[in-house]
Short mmCIF file of C-alpha atoms and ligand atoms in Angstrom, two decimals:
data_model
loop_
_atom_site.label_atom_id
_atom_site.label_comp_id
_atom_site.label_asym_id
_atom_site.label_seq_id
_atom_site.Cartn_x
_atom_site.Cartn_y
_atom_site.Cartn_z
CA MET A 1 -38.62 -22.64 9.43
CA HIS A 2 -38.97 -19.65 11.73
CA VAL A 3 -36.31 -16.98 11.48
CA ALA A 4 -35.62 -13.92 13.62
CA MET A 5 -33.37 -11.35 11.95
CA ILE A 6 -31.77 -8.95 14.43
CA GLY A 7 -30.85 -5.77 12.56
CA THR A 8 -32.93 -4.65 9.58
CA GLY A 9 -30.36 -2.71 7.54
CA TYR A 10 -29.00 -3.36 4.05
CA VAL A 11 -28.14 -6.96 4.93
CA GLY A 12 -30.84 -7.82 7.46
CA LEU A 13 -33.72 -6.52 5.37
CA VAL A 14 -32.58 -8.15 2.14
CA SER A 15 -31.71 -11.45 3.85
CA GLY A 16 -34.99 -11.45 5.79
CA ALA A 17 -37.07 -10.72 2.70
CA CYS A 18 -35.23 -13.39 0.67
CA PHE A 19 -35.58 -16.05 3.39
CA ALA A 20 -39.31 -15.21 3.50
CA ASP A 21 -39.40 -15.59 -0.27
CA PHE A 22 -37.79 -19.03 0.16
CA GLY A 23 -40.93 -19.89 2.17
CA HIS A 24 -39.72 -19.36 5.74
CA THR A 25 -41.53 -17.23 8.31
CA VAL A 26 -39.30 -14.27 9.12
CA THR A 27 -39.48 -11.45 11.62
CA CYS A 28 -37.06 -8.59 10.98
CA ILE A 29 -36.25 -6.76 14.19
CA ASP A 30 -34.61 -3.39 14.60
CA LYS A 31 -34.20 -1.09 17.56
CA ASP A 32 -34.70 1.87 15.21
CA ALA A 33 -38.42 2.42 15.76
CA GLY A 34 -38.68 4.84 12.82
CA LYS A 35 -37.34 2.20 10.45
CA ILE A 36 -39.74 -0.46 11.70
CA GLU A 37 -42.69 1.91 11.59
CA ARG A 38 -41.88 2.75 8.01
CA LEU A 39 -41.63 -0.93 7.05
CA GLN A 40 -44.88 -1.74 8.84
CA GLY A 41 -46.52 1.06 6.85
CA GLY A 42 -45.32 -0.44 3.55
CA GLY A 43 -42.29 1.83 3.10
CA ILE A 44 -38.67 0.80 2.45
CA PRO A 45 -35.97 2.65 4.41
CA ILE A 46 -33.17 2.04 1.88
CA TYR A 47 -32.83 2.14 -1.88
CA GLU A 48 -32.22 -1.33 -3.29
CA PRO A 49 -33.64 -2.30 -6.68
CA GLY A 50 -36.52 -4.80 -6.44
CA LEU A 51 -36.67 -4.75 -2.66
CA ASP A 52 -39.99 -2.90 -2.41
CA LYS A 53 -41.82 -5.58 -4.37
CA LEU A 54 -40.10 -8.49 -2.63
CA VAL A 55 -40.99 -7.07 0.77
CA ALA A 56 -44.57 -6.25 -0.23
CA ASP A 57 -45.17 -9.72 -1.73
CA ASN A 58 -43.89 -11.53 1.33
CA VAL A 59 -45.72 -9.31 3.80
CA LYS A 60 -48.89 -9.98 1.83
CA ALA A 61 -48.21 -13.72 1.87
CA GLY A 62 -47.99 -13.59 5.68
CA ARG A 63 -44.36 -14.71 5.82
CA LEU A 64 -42.56 -11.43 6.64
CA PHE A 65 -43.05 -9.34 9.78
CA PHE A 66 -41.36 -6.32 11.34
CA SER A 67 -40.97 -5.49 14.99
CA THR A 68 -38.93 -3.51 17.47
CA GLU A 69 -39.45 -6.32 20.00
CA ALA A 70 -37.29 -9.41 19.70
CA ALA A 71 -38.98 -11.53 22.38
CA ASP A 72 -41.70 -13.44 20.50
CA ALA A 73 -39.77 -13.92 17.29
CA VAL A 74 -36.64 -15.19 19.08
CA LYS A 75 -38.63 -17.52 21.33
CA ASN A 76 -40.23 -19.16 18.29
CA ALA A 77 -37.18 -19.13 16.04
CA ASP A 78 -35.28 -22.10 14.69
CA ALA A 79 -32.56 -19.65 13.71
CA VAL A 80 -31.76 -16.17 15.00
CA PHE A 81 -29.54 -14.13 12.68
CA ILE A 82 -27.38 -11.28 13.93
CA ALA A 83 -27.17 -8.73 11.09
CA VAL A 84 -26.25 -5.58 12.99
CA GLY A 85 -23.51 -3.16 11.98
CA THR A 86 -19.80 -3.75 12.65
CA PRO A 87 -18.26 -0.36 11.83
CA SER A 88 -14.62 0.54 12.36
CA ARG A 89 -13.80 1.27 15.97
CA ARG A 90 -12.51 4.78 16.27
CA GLY A 91 -8.78 4.98 16.78
CA ASP A 92 -7.59 1.46 16.09
CA GLY A 93 -9.53 0.23 13.02
CA HIS A 94 -10.72 -2.91 14.82
CA ALA A 95 -14.30 -3.94 14.08
CA ASP A 96 -16.56 -2.41 16.70
CA LEU A 97 -18.45 -5.40 18.08
CA THR A 98 -20.59 -3.48 20.56
CA TYR A 99 -23.79 -4.01 18.54
CA VAL A 100 -23.07 -7.70 17.95
CA TYR A 101 -22.46 -8.42 21.63
CA ALA A 102 -25.47 -6.36 22.72
CA ALA A 103 -27.64 -8.34 20.31
CA ALA A 104 -26.18 -11.62 21.60
CA GLU A 105 -26.94 -10.62 25.23
CA GLU A 106 -30.49 -9.82 24.28
CA ILE A 107 -31.02 -13.03 22.33
CA ALA A 108 -29.50 -15.08 25.14
CA GLY A 109 -32.19 -13.90 27.49
CA LEU A 110 -34.94 -14.93 25.09
CA VAL A 111 -34.14 -18.23 23.36
CA ASP A 112 -36.38 -21.18 24.02
CA GLY A 113 -35.56 -24.73 22.88
CA PHE A 114 -32.76 -25.60 20.45
CA THR A 115 -31.85 -22.43 18.54
CA VAL A 116 -29.19 -21.76 15.97
CA VAL A 117 -27.65 -18.33 16.49
CA VAL A 118 -26.08 -17.16 13.24
CA THR A 119 -23.71 -14.24 12.74
CA LYS A 120 -24.39 -12.72 9.35
CA SER A 121 -22.61 -9.53 10.32
CA THR A 122 -18.99 -9.44 9.20
CA VAL A 123 -17.10 -10.27 12.38
CA PRO A 124 -13.42 -10.95 13.14
CA VAL A 125 -12.12 -14.43 13.82
CA GLY A 126 -13.07 -15.52 17.30
CA THR A 127 -16.25 -13.47 17.59
CA GLY A 128 -18.37 -16.64 17.51
CA ASP A 129 -16.37 -17.92 20.50
CA GLU A 130 -17.14 -14.71 22.39
CA ILE A 131 -20.84 -14.98 21.55
CA GLU A 132 -20.80 -18.54 22.86
CA LYS A 133 -19.29 -17.24 26.13
CA ILE A 134 -22.08 -14.65 26.38
CA PHE A 135 -24.68 -17.40 26.11
CA LYS A 136 -22.87 -19.53 28.70
CA ARG A 137 -22.81 -16.56 31.09
CA VAL A 138 -26.32 -15.22 30.55
CA ARG A 139 -28.15 -18.50 29.95
CA PRO A 140 -26.07 -21.52 30.96
CA ASP A 141 -29.15 -23.69 30.36
CA ALA A 142 -29.75 -22.53 26.78
CA ASP A 143 -29.50 -25.09 23.98
CA VAL A 144 -27.85 -23.08 21.22
CA ALA A 145 -25.34 -23.53 18.43
CA VAL A 146 -23.45 -20.41 17.39
CA VAL A 147 -22.81 -20.47 13.64
CA SER A 148 -20.98 -18.17 11.24
CA ASN A 149 -22.71 -17.48 7.92
CA PRO A 150 -21.09 -14.41 6.36
CA GLU A 151 -22.98 -12.47 3.72
CA PHE A 152 -21.46 -11.67 0.32
CA LEU A 153 -24.29 -9.68 -1.27
CA ARG A 154 -23.47 -6.46 -3.12
CA GLU A 155 -25.67 -3.42 -2.64
CA GLY A 156 -27.42 -2.61 -5.90
CA ALA A 157 -27.65 -6.31 -6.82
CA ALA A 158 -28.42 -7.60 -3.36
CA ILE A 159 -31.49 -9.72 -4.08
CA GLU A 160 -29.94 -11.49 -7.05
CA ASP A 161 -26.76 -12.06 -5.03
CA PHE A 162 -28.70 -13.50 -2.09
CA LYS A 163 -30.87 -15.75 -4.21
CA ARG A 164 -28.20 -16.83 -6.68
CA PRO A 165 -24.94 -16.58 -4.75
CA ASP A 166 -21.64 -17.97 -6.02
CA ARG A 167 -21.49 -19.87 -2.74
CA VAL A 168 -22.86 -19.99 0.79
CA VAL A 169 -20.36 -20.32 3.62
CA VAL A 170 -21.42 -21.94 6.89
CA GLY A 171 -19.05 -22.26 9.84
CA THR A 172 -20.06 -24.78 12.50
CA ASP A 173 -19.09 -28.19 13.93
CA ASP A 174 -22.62 -28.82 15.17
CA ASP A 175 -24.61 -31.43 13.19
CA ARG A 176 -28.01 -30.11 14.28
CA ALA A 177 -27.02 -26.58 13.26
CA ARG A 178 -25.79 -27.84 9.89
CA GLU A 179 -29.22 -29.40 9.27
CA VAL A 180 -31.02 -26.15 10.15
CA MET A 181 -28.72 -24.16 7.84
CA ARG A 182 -29.25 -26.70 5.03
CA GLU A 183 -32.99 -26.40 5.47
CA LEU A 184 -32.86 -22.59 5.44
CA TYR A 185 -30.90 -22.55 2.19
CA ARG A 186 -32.73 -25.53 0.65
CA PRO A 187 -33.96 -23.59 -2.43
CA LEU A 188 -30.34 -22.91 -3.32
CA TYR A 189 -29.63 -26.65 -3.50
CA LEU A 190 -31.99 -26.78 -6.46
CA ASN A 191 -29.71 -24.55 -8.51
CA GLU A 192 -26.67 -26.37 -7.14
CA THR A 193 -25.17 -23.45 -5.25
CA PRO A 194 -21.96 -24.68 -3.59
CA ILE A 195 -22.32 -24.65 0.18
CA VAL A 196 -18.97 -24.55 1.95
CA PHE A 197 -19.21 -26.09 5.41
CA THR A 198 -16.20 -25.31 7.52
CA SER A 199 -15.16 -24.39 11.04
CA ARG A 200 -16.59 -21.22 12.55
CA ARG A 201 -13.23 -19.45 12.70
CA THR A 202 -12.43 -20.33 9.10
CA SER A 203 -15.82 -19.07 7.98
CA GLU A 204 -15.27 -15.78 9.79
CA LEU A 205 -11.92 -15.38 8.07
CA ILE A 206 -13.29 -16.28 4.61
CA LYS A 207 -15.39 -13.13 4.58
CA TYR A 208 -12.45 -10.86 5.37
CA ALA A 209 -10.14 -12.67 2.98
CA ALA A 210 -12.70 -12.28 0.18
CA ASN A 211 -13.18 -8.56 0.75
CA ALA A 212 -9.47 -7.92 1.19
CA PHE A 213 -8.72 -9.74 -2.04
CA LEU A 214 -11.31 -7.73 -3.97
CA ALA A 215 -10.06 -4.47 -2.47
CA MET A 216 -6.55 -5.47 -3.48
CA LYS A 217 -7.66 -6.28 -7.02
CA ILE A 218 -9.26 -2.85 -7.41
CA THR A 219 -6.20 -1.18 -5.95
CA PHE A 220 -3.96 -3.14 -8.27
CA ILE A 221 -5.74 -1.94 -11.39
CA ASN A 222 -5.81 1.60 -10.01
CA GLU A 223 -2.03 1.58 -9.70
CA ILE A 224 -1.72 0.15 -13.19
CA ALA A 225 -4.01 2.99 -14.35
CA ASP A 226 -1.59 5.56 -12.94
CA LEU A 227 1.25 3.81 -14.73
CA CYS A 228 -0.79 3.81 -17.96
CA GLU A 229 -1.17 7.56 -17.69
CA ALA A 230 2.59 7.94 -17.27
CA VAL A 231 3.52 5.71 -20.22
CA GLU A 232 0.60 6.47 -22.57
CA ALA A 233 -1.08 3.09 -22.34
CA ASP A 234 -4.78 2.32 -21.92
CA VAL A 235 -5.84 0.70 -18.64
CA GLN A 236 -9.09 -0.60 -20.07
CA HIS A 237 -7.21 -2.60 -22.66
CA VAL A 238 -4.78 -3.79 -20.00
CA ALA A 239 -7.75 -4.90 -17.86
CA LYS A 240 -9.24 -6.77 -20.78
CA GLY A 241 -5.92 -8.26 -21.76
CA ILE A 242 -5.24 -9.62 -18.29
CA GLY A 243 -8.86 -10.30 -17.32
CA LEU A 244 -9.37 -12.78 -20.14
CA ASP A 245 -6.82 -14.95 -18.39
CA ASN A 246 -9.02 -17.29 -16.33
CA ARG A 247 -6.54 -17.24 -13.49
CA ILE A 248 -7.12 -13.49 -13.15
CA GLY A 249 -10.73 -12.95 -14.26
CA GLY A 250 -12.18 -9.73 -15.65
CA LYS A 251 -14.23 -8.58 -12.67
CA PHE A 252 -13.08 -5.87 -10.26
CA LEU A 253 -10.61 -4.56 -12.80
CA HIS A 254 -12.27 -1.20 -13.40
CA ALA A 255 -9.94 1.65 -12.62
CA GLY A 256 -11.53 4.50 -10.71
CA PRO A 257 -11.23 6.89 -7.78
CA GLY A 258 -10.48 4.18 -5.17
CA TYR A 259 -12.76 1.77 -3.38
CA GLY A 260 -15.23 2.97 -0.76
CA GLY A 261 -18.52 1.76 0.63
CA SER A 262 -19.85 0.10 3.71
CA CYS A 263 -17.55 -2.94 3.59
CA PHE A 264 -14.12 -2.78 1.93
CA PRO A 265 -12.65 0.15 3.91
CA LYS A 266 -13.70 -1.12 7.32
CA ASP A 267 -13.11 -4.80 6.56
CA THR A 268 -9.59 -4.30 5.22
CA LEU A 269 -8.76 -2.24 8.30
CA ALA A 270 -10.23 -4.85 10.62
CA LEU A 271 -8.27 -7.63 8.91
CA VAL A 272 -5.07 -5.64 9.29
CA ARG A 273 -5.87 -5.28 13.01
CA THR A 274 -6.70 -8.97 13.49
CA ALA A 275 -3.53 -10.02 11.67
CA ARG A 276 -1.31 -7.70 13.70
CA ASP A 277 -2.90 -8.87 16.95
CA ALA A 278 -2.30 -12.47 15.87
CA GLY A 279 1.37 -11.71 15.16
CA ALA A 280 0.90 -12.50 11.44
CA PRO A 281 0.73 -9.09 9.74
CA VAL A 282 -0.78 -8.93 6.25
CA ASP A 283 1.56 -6.48 4.52
CA LEU A 284 -0.22 -6.64 1.17
CA ILE A 285 -3.49 -5.53 2.75
CA GLU A 286 -1.80 -2.85 4.84
CA THR A 287 -0.35 -1.43 1.63
CA THR A 288 -3.70 -1.72 -0.13
CA VAL A 289 -5.35 0.36 2.60
CA LYS A 290 -2.63 3.00 2.40
CA VAL A 291 -2.60 3.19 -1.41
CA ASN A 292 -6.39 3.46 -1.55
CA ASP A 293 -6.55 6.19 1.09
CA GLU A 294 -3.94 8.20 -0.77
CA ARG A 295 -5.72 7.66 -4.05
CA LYS A 296 -9.05 8.99 -2.83
CA LYS A 297 -7.26 12.13 -1.65
CA ALA A 298 -5.29 12.43 -4.90
CA MET A 299 -8.48 12.51 -6.97
CA ALA A 300 -9.18 16.12 -6.01
CA GLU A 301 -5.73 17.04 -7.34
CA LYS A 302 -6.56 15.28 -10.58
CA VAL A 303 -9.57 17.58 -10.91
CA VAL A 304 -7.43 20.62 -10.13
CA ARG A 305 -4.91 19.61 -12.84
CA ALA A 306 -7.72 19.17 -15.36
CA ILE A 307 -9.02 22.65 -14.65
CA GLU A 308 -5.49 23.96 -15.12
CA SER A 309 -5.80 26.44 -12.31
CA ASP A 310 -4.35 26.10 -8.82
CA ASP A 311 -6.80 28.56 -7.43
CA LEU A 312 -10.35 27.27 -7.39
CA ALA A 313 -11.77 30.41 -5.79
CA GLY A 314 -14.55 31.68 -8.03
CA LYS A 315 -14.73 28.35 -9.89
CA THR A 316 -17.87 26.23 -9.94
CA ILE A 317 -17.42 22.47 -10.03
CA GLY A 318 -20.30 20.18 -10.87
CA VAL A 319 -20.30 16.69 -9.37
CA LEU A 320 -22.31 13.79 -10.78
CA GLY A 321 -22.74 10.89 -8.39
CA LEU A 322 -22.07 10.84 -4.65
CA THR A 323 -22.85 7.29 -3.49
CA PHE A 324 -19.97 4.83 -3.35
CA LYS A 325 -21.41 3.00 -6.33
CA PRO A 326 -24.57 3.12 -8.47
CA ASN A 327 -27.93 1.61 -7.51
CA THR A 328 -27.63 2.28 -3.82
CA ASP A 329 -28.26 5.24 -1.54
CA ASP A 330 -25.34 4.18 0.66
CA MET A 331 -22.85 6.98 1.27
CA ARG A 332 -20.60 5.16 3.76
CA ASP A 333 -16.92 5.85 2.97
CA ALA A 334 -17.81 6.98 -0.56
CA PRO A 335 -14.90 8.55 -2.50
CA SER A 336 -17.07 11.68 -2.88
CA LEU A 337 -16.60 12.25 0.85
CA ASP A 338 -12.88 12.82 0.22
CA ILE A 339 -13.10 14.54 -3.15
CA VAL A 340 -15.89 17.07 -2.58
CA PRO A 341 -14.58 18.59 0.69
CA ALA A 342 -11.07 18.83 -0.81
CA LEU A 343 -12.43 20.83 -3.77
CA ALA A 344 -14.51 23.04 -1.47
CA ALA A 345 -11.47 23.60 0.76
CA ARG A 346 -9.59 24.93 -2.27
CA GLY A 347 -12.28 27.53 -2.71
CA ALA A 348 -14.49 25.92 -5.36
CA LYS A 349 -18.24 26.24 -5.29
CA VAL A 350 -19.51 22.66 -5.59
CA GLN A 351 -22.91 21.75 -6.98
CA ALA A 352 -23.92 18.10 -7.11
CA PHE A 353 -26.57 15.59 -8.06
CA ASP A 354 -27.06 11.93 -7.17
CA PRO A 355 -30.17 9.92 -8.11
CA GLU A 356 -30.59 8.27 -4.69
CA GLY A 357 -27.84 9.47 -2.37
CA MET A 358 -28.67 13.10 -1.77
CA GLY A 359 -30.86 12.49 1.27
CA GLU A 360 -27.91 10.95 3.10
CA ALA A 361 -25.32 13.19 1.46
CA ARG A 362 -26.98 16.31 2.83
CA HIS A 363 -26.00 15.18 6.34
CA MET A 364 -22.45 14.29 5.35
CA LEU A 365 -21.36 16.99 2.89
CA LYS A 366 -21.41 20.60 3.89
CA ASP A 367 -20.76 23.45 1.44
CA VAL A 368 -22.50 21.67 -1.43
CA GLU A 369 -25.44 22.94 -3.40
CA PHE A 370 -27.63 19.96 -4.27
CA LYS A 371 -29.35 20.12 -7.66
CA GLU A 372 -32.36 18.34 -9.12
CA ASP A 373 -30.66 16.82 -12.18
CA PRO A 374 -27.36 16.59 -14.11
CA TYR A 375 -28.19 19.59 -16.29
CA ALA A 376 -28.70 21.87 -13.32
CA VAL A 377 -25.29 20.66 -12.09
CA ALA A 378 -23.67 21.52 -15.43
CA GLU A 379 -25.13 25.02 -15.50
CA GLY A 380 -22.35 27.58 -15.08
CA ALA A 381 -19.79 24.89 -14.17
CA ASP A 382 -16.11 25.34 -14.93
CA ALA A 383 -15.70 21.57 -14.74
CA LEU A 384 -17.91 18.51 -14.37
CA VAL A 385 -16.69 15.50 -12.39
CA ILE A 386 -18.29 12.07 -12.68
CA ILE A 387 -17.65 10.28 -9.39
CA THR A 388 -20.30 7.50 -9.54
CA GLU A 389 -21.25 5.67 -12.74
CA TRP A 390 -25.06 5.76 -12.51
CA ASP A 391 -26.61 4.57 -15.77
CA GLN A 392 -28.32 7.90 -16.33
CA PHE A 393 -24.91 9.60 -16.52
CA ARG A 394 -23.96 7.32 -19.42
CA ALA A 395 -26.70 8.77 -21.59
CA LEU A 396 -26.40 12.50 -21.01
CA ASP A 397 -27.28 14.99 -23.73
CA LEU A 398 -23.67 16.09 -24.04
CA ASP A 399 -24.34 18.95 -26.43
CA ARG A 400 -26.78 20.40 -23.94
CA ILE A 401 -24.30 19.86 -21.10
CA LYS A 402 -21.57 21.64 -23.06
CA LEU A 403 -23.81 24.59 -23.80
CA LEU A 404 -24.77 24.92 -20.14
CA MET A 405 -21.20 24.80 -18.85
CA ASN A 406 -18.95 27.76 -18.39
CA ALA A 407 -16.03 25.71 -19.77
CA PRO A 408 -16.28 22.23 -21.35
CA VAL A 409 -14.04 20.40 -18.89
CA LEU A 410 -15.11 16.85 -18.02
CA ILE A 411 -13.32 14.66 -15.49
CA ASP A 412 -14.65 11.14 -15.79
CA LEU A 413 -13.38 9.17 -12.80
CA ARG A 414 -15.27 6.04 -13.93
CA ASN A 415 -14.27 5.92 -17.60
CA ILE A 416 -17.86 5.85 -18.81
CA TYR A 417 -17.12 7.92 -21.93
CA LYS A 418 -14.61 7.44 -24.72
CA PRO A 419 -11.74 9.93 -24.93
CA ASP A 420 -11.94 10.26 -28.74
CA ASP A 421 -15.71 10.88 -28.72
CA MET A 422 -15.41 13.46 -26.03
CA ARG A 423 -12.63 15.31 -27.77
CA ALA A 424 -14.61 15.26 -31.01
CA ARG A 425 -17.48 16.87 -29.13
CA GLY A 426 -15.21 19.62 -27.99
CA PHE A 427 -14.69 18.64 -24.35
CA ARG A 428 -11.40 18.85 -22.50
CA TYR A 429 -11.70 15.33 -21.22
CA THR A 430 -9.76 13.58 -18.47
CA SER A 431 -10.34 9.99 -17.40
CA VAL A 432 -8.48 7.34 -15.43
CA GLY A 433 -5.57 5.43 -16.92
CA ARG A 434 -6.19 6.43 -20.52
CA ALA A 435 -3.97 8.71 -22.53
P1 NAD B 1 -26.83 -1.27 8.64
O1 NAD B 1 -26.20 -0.23 9.44
O2 NAD B 1 -27.53 -0.91 7.37
O3 NAD B 1 -27.89 -2.08 9.51
C1 NAD B 1 -27.68 -2.48 10.82
C2 NAD B 1 -29.00 -2.37 11.55
O4 NAD B 1 -28.90 -3.01 12.82
C3 NAD B 1 -29.42 -0.93 11.84
O5 NAD B 1 -30.71 -0.70 11.31
C4 NAD B 1 -29.45 -0.85 13.39
O6 NAD B 1 -30.45 -0.01 13.89
C5 NAD B 1 -29.69 -2.29 13.74
N1 NAD B 1 -29.30 -2.71 15.09
C6 NAD B 1 -28.13 -2.48 15.74
N2 NAD B 1 -28.15 -3.06 16.95
C7 NAD B 1 -29.36 -3.69 17.07
C8 NAD B 1 -29.95 -4.48 18.08
N3 NAD B 1 -29.31 -4.77 19.22
N4 NAD B 1 -31.19 -4.95 17.88
C9 NAD B 1 -31.84 -4.67 16.73
N5 NAD B 1 -31.33 -3.94 15.73
C10 NAD B 1 -30.08 -3.46 15.90
O7 NAD B 1 -25.67 -2.34 8.34
P2 NAD B 1 -25.54 -3.31 7.08
O8 NAD B 1 -24.94 -2.60 5.93
O9 NAD B 1 -26.80 -4.07 6.90
O10 NAD B 1 -24.40 -4.30 7.63
C11 NAD B 1 -24.68 -5.26 8.62
C12 NAD B 1 -23.52 -6.24 8.67
O11 NAD B 1 -23.44 -6.95 7.43
C13 NAD B 1 -22.15 -5.58 8.86
O12 NAD B 1 -21.36 -6.40 9.66
C14 NAD B 1 -21.60 -5.53 7.45
O13 NAD B 1 -20.21 -5.53 7.43
C15 NAD B 1 -22.14 -6.80 6.86
N6 NAD B 1 -22.28 -6.78 5.41
C16 NAD B 1 -22.78 -5.68 4.78
C17 NAD B 1 -22.95 -5.70 3.40
C18 NAD B 1 -23.47 -4.48 2.68
O14 NAD B 1 -23.38 -4.44 1.45
N7 NAD B 1 -24.03 -3.49 3.36
C19 NAD B 1 -22.60 -6.83 2.66
C20 NAD B 1 -22.13 -7.95 3.34
C21 NAD B 1 -21.97 -7.92 4.72
#
């Protein structure tokens, strides 16, 4: 099959490369000429484990192409995917659909013959209907089926998630479109991936419901963590004790500084907006958003309490990890963006290291001195804060860290160390939800 992927970001590039690896011919299109130039030159604009090889192999095999021009690829495509960004609209939290509609307008002018137009971007219920209207207006003669096929991949494990998903969701009532989607995902039939065919509106809602549920689960365990601290219980044991119940499940029960990233914050907000507009408010999600926002802000206070000094002027705080989670360079809505400025505002000098996120972080975090490794961050620090649980932070030479620090204060917002061990090593150790 021939695929045109409009938008070559975290989702478009991974999806495009994986579809090419399935054997389809894929052109990834982006209006960002720098990005396309880099890809054409063999570079990868984002950090995602395994993506460089997957892209290189499929380019070499003649199945994966990159372009800033949509015309040829769309004309020849059996399926055109829209994988552009849908950030929060400023002011009201609704998903900003400007990029989606602009892409739809452009595609409408280009399609030739029966074409399945697929929204892979996360879009609110009814967006497919609007895209259909755009096609009717711009190209009343076009033979298209507009399909919803939300993406559930996680950054950091994106290729594995795309190739071995828990399920694929396809929203359409069109038989021809269903066949094209089946053919595109044929390799997944071999490993018996469930494919959920449903209506377009239901499919659009499934994506938001999934993300809202996961955000709620994280927020739930975070609240239980706070309670654990108050009553001297251990949240990790609570998580294990409840997670072994199949009805609950052990995933997404890691207490931490609050969820961030490119999806949960904006998708929970957008769902709240959709639900209010529909006259069916989702109170649980509204509360989740509020609790999580407050939590991210409260984390700086947790650091202040650990340092046992209200005045951070003259104090140096080392920060390990800036991205919203490990194995990505994505800084969007990362908890570090709340925590670091709050510490700096209280007068602390902040020095930080992140294995992949510093390029982006430099544009987003002012008043931070970026260091080349964790030991340089520890040097002269009055406290060290672990914000993102990169593997390399799990295996630090702690004796060396302690020697380098001004005071052995460690605030582990991801619970990657054990309180007893850390105390035995002579650290004043604070974590989340553990006495
Ligand atoms: P991104 O910002 O990394 O990529 C979007 C790309 O689209 C950018 O490179 C941009 O230049 C390009 N673009 C915008 N308008 C264009 C146009 N008209 N023509 C060509 N290119 C255009 O975004 P992302 O993280 O890949 O997310 C894309 C969508 O997928 C969003 O709706 C997001 O919610 C959803 N999603 C993201 C993830 C994730 O982990 N990042 C997971 C699942 C779903």
